[in-house]
mmCIF file of C-alpha atoms in Angstrom:
data_model
loop_
_atom_site.group_PDB
_atom_site.id
_atom_site.type_symbol
_atom_site.label_atom_id
_atom_site.label_comp_id
_atom_site.label_asym_id
_atom_site.label_seq_id
_atom_site.Cartn_x
_atom_site.Cartn_y
_atom_site.Cartn_z
ATOM 1 C CA MET M 1 -16.617 -26.437 0.146
ATOM 2 C CA SER M 2 -14.488 -23.343 -0.383
ATOM 3 C CA TYR M 3 -13.512 -20.198 1.498
ATOM 4 C CA VAL M 4 -13.727 -16.554 0.522
ATOM 5 C CA MET M 5 -11.706 -13.813 2.184
ATOM 6 C CA ARG M 6 -13.075 -10.319 1.609
ATOM 7 C CA ARG M 7 -11.245 -7.065 2.252
ATOM 8 C CA ILE M 8 -13.537 -4.055 2.116
ATOM 9 C CA PHE M 9 -11.708 -0.782 1.578
ATOM 10 C CA HIS M 10 -13.680 2.393 2.245
ATOM 11 C CA GLY M 11 -11.798 4.930 0.169
ATOM 12 C CA LYS M 12 -11.512 8.636 0.633
ATOM 13 C CA ALA M 13 -13.762 10.627 -1.684
ATOM 14 C CA GLY M 14 -12.473 10.567 -5.246
ATOM 15 C CA CYS M 15 -9.866 7.834 -4.631
ATOM 16 C CA GLY M 16 -11.876 4.895 -5.988
ATOM 17 C CA ASN M 17 -10.093 4.499 -9.325
ATOM 18 C CA GLU M 18 -6.614 4.599 -7.783
ATOM 19 C CA LEU M 19 -7.754 2.178 -5.075
ATOM 20 C CA ILE M 20 -9.036 -0.246 -7.729
ATOM 21 C CA LYS M 21 -5.664 -0.121 -9.492
ATOM 22 C CA LEU M 22 -3.737 -0.834 -6.275
ATOM 23 C CA CYS M 23 -6.006 -3.751 -5.384
ATOM 24 C CA THR M 24 -5.759 -5.226 -8.874
ATOM 25 C CA ASP M 25 -1.960 -4.952 -8.779
ATOM 26 C CA ALA M 26 -1.874 -6.682 -5.377
ATOM 27 C CA ASN M 27 -3.934 -9.594 -6.712
ATOM 28 C CA PHE M 28 -1.432 -10.177 -9.513
ATOM 29 C CA ARG M 29 1.449 -10.132 -7.008
ATOM 30 C CA VAL M 30 -0.255 -12.715 -4.791
ATOM 31 C CA ARG M 31 -0.893 -14.950 -7.787
ATOM 32 C CA GLY M 32 2.761 -14.470 -8.732
ATOM 33 C CA LEU M 33 3.693 -16.041 -5.396
ATOM 34 C CA GLY M 34 1.925 -19.183 -6.591
ATOM 35 C CA MET M 35 -1.161 -18.906 -4.401
ATOM 36 C CA ALA M 36 -4.018 -21.027 -5.701
ATOM 37 C CA ILE M 37 -6.636 -18.314 -5.288
ATOM 38 C CA LYS M 38 -9.282 -16.784 -7.503
ATOM 39 C CA PRO M 39 -9.009 -13.045 -6.826
ATOM 40 C CA ARG M 40 -11.408 -10.372 -7.984
ATOM 41 C CA VAL M 41 -11.820 -6.664 -7.356
ATOM 42 C CA MET M 42 -15.291 -5.107 -7.190
ATOM 43 C CA SER M 43 -16.401 -1.495 -6.840
ATOM 44 C CA ASP M 44 -19.672 0.144 -5.883
ATOM 45 C CA TYR M 45 -20.231 3.746 -6.917
ATOM 46 C CA ILE M 46 -24.044 3.614 -6.732
ATOM 47 C CA SER M 47 -25.181 2.524 -3.261
ATOM 48 C CA GLY M 48 -23.995 3.124 0.286
ATOM 49 C CA ARG M 49 -20.620 4.781 0.709
ATOM 50 C CA THR M 50 -18.974 5.856 -2.518
ATOM 51 C CA ASP M 51 -15.417 4.840 -3.372
ATOM 52 C CA THR M 52 -15.813 1.431 -1.719
ATOM 53 C CA VAL M 53 -13.686 -1.337 -3.201
ATOM 54 C CA VAL M 54 -13.958 -5.016 -2.258
ATOM 55 C CA VAL M 55 -11.243 -7.578 -2.896
ATOM 56 C CA GLU M 56 -12.285 -11.228 -2.756
ATOM 57 C CA CYS M 57 -9.984 -14.225 -2.828
ATOM 58 C CA GLU M 58 -11.494 -17.698 -3.104
ATOM 59 C CA THR M 59 -9.723 -20.967 -2.467
ATOM 60 C CA GLU M 60 -10.507 -24.528 -1.479
ATOM 61 C CA SER M 61 -8.410 -24.321 1.684
ATOM 62 C CA VAL M 62 -8.391 -21.703 4.427
ATOM 63 C CA THR M 63 -4.728 -22.631 4.914
ATOM 64 C CA GLU M 64 -3.981 -21.383 1.403
ATOM 65 C CA LEU M 65 -5.519 -18.005 2.203
ATOM 66 C CA LEU M 66 -3.578 -17.670 5.420
ATOM 67 C CA SER M 67 -0.313 -18.836 3.847
ATOM 68 C CA VAL M 68 -0.024 -15.611 1.832
ATOM 69 C CA ASN M 69 1.471 -13.928 4.917
ATOM 70 C CA GLU M 70 3.918 -16.797 5.424
ATOM 71 C CA GLU M 71 5.026 -16.615 1.780
ATOM 72 C CA MET M 72 5.700 -12.890 2.061
ATOM 73 C CA GLU M 73 7.591 -13.267 5.340
ATOM 74 C CA GLY M 74 9.865 -15.803 3.660
ATOM 75 C CA ASP M 75 10.662 -13.471 0.740
ATOM 76 C CA PRO M 76 12.393 -10.212 1.753
ATOM 77 C CA ARG M 77 11.547 -8.575 -1.589
ATOM 78 C CA ALA M 78 7.852 -9.389 -1.163
ATOM 79 C CA GLY M 79 7.898 -7.880 2.327
ATOM 80 C CA VAL M 80 9.335 -4.613 1.006
ATOM 81 C CA GLU M 81 6.797 -4.522 -1.831
ATOM 82 C CA PHE M 82 3.950 -5.182 0.604
ATOM 83 C CA GLY M 83 5.168 -2.397 2.899
ATOM 84 C CA GLU M 84 5.259 0.046 -0.009
ATOM 85 C CA TRP M 85 1.785 -1.089 -1.087
ATOM 86 C CA MET M 86 0.442 -0.594 2.464
ATOM 87 C CA ASP M 87 1.875 2.933 2.554
ATOM 88 C CA ARG M 88 0.153 3.767 -0.739
ATOM 89 C CA ILE M 89 -3.196 2.233 0.143
ATOM 90 C CA SER M 90 -3.316 3.793 3.611
ATOM 91 C CA ASP M 91 -3.223 7.223 1.950
ATOM 92 C CA LEU M 92 -6.351 6.311 -0.069
ATOM 93 C CA ILE M 93 -8.656 4.753 2.525
ATOM 94 C CA GLU M 94 -10.640 5.917 5.530
ATOM 95 C CA TYR M 95 -10.761 2.392 6.959
ATOM 96 C CA ALA M 96 -10.956 -1.266 5.936
ATOM 97 C CA GLU M 97 -12.767 -4.393 7.080
ATOM 98 C CA ALA M 98 -11.963 -8.091 6.651
ATOM 99 C CA GLU M 99 -14.321 -11.059 6.406
ATOM 100 C CA MET M 100 -13.725 -14.801 6.095
ATOM 101 C CA TRP M 101 -16.638 -16.743 4.578
ATOM 102 C CA GLN M 102 -17.151 -20.462 4.165
ATOM 103 C CA THR M 103 -19.299 -21.512 1.218
ATOM 104 C CA HIS M 104 -21.886 -24.298 1.479
#
């Protein structure tokens, strides 16, 4: 059994490509912290709202997903980088949603 955390970013019109880049960069940073996750970034320009970007992280343990915050809190540099990333992404999105799924 594994867990999948999804972050759904509903971007402002025309911001999809920049949003994809920011999400991809964030996945590499999280992996750099040593998190045992399988991240992927997906986009949908065809159906529903345009400029929607989904980030999925899969792991065998929900604890591993939740420990990302703990890792960043323990590393002052990571906290600063995350703050800068949040400032950049907040300029690109209308709103975001989060989901936690358990696979069977």
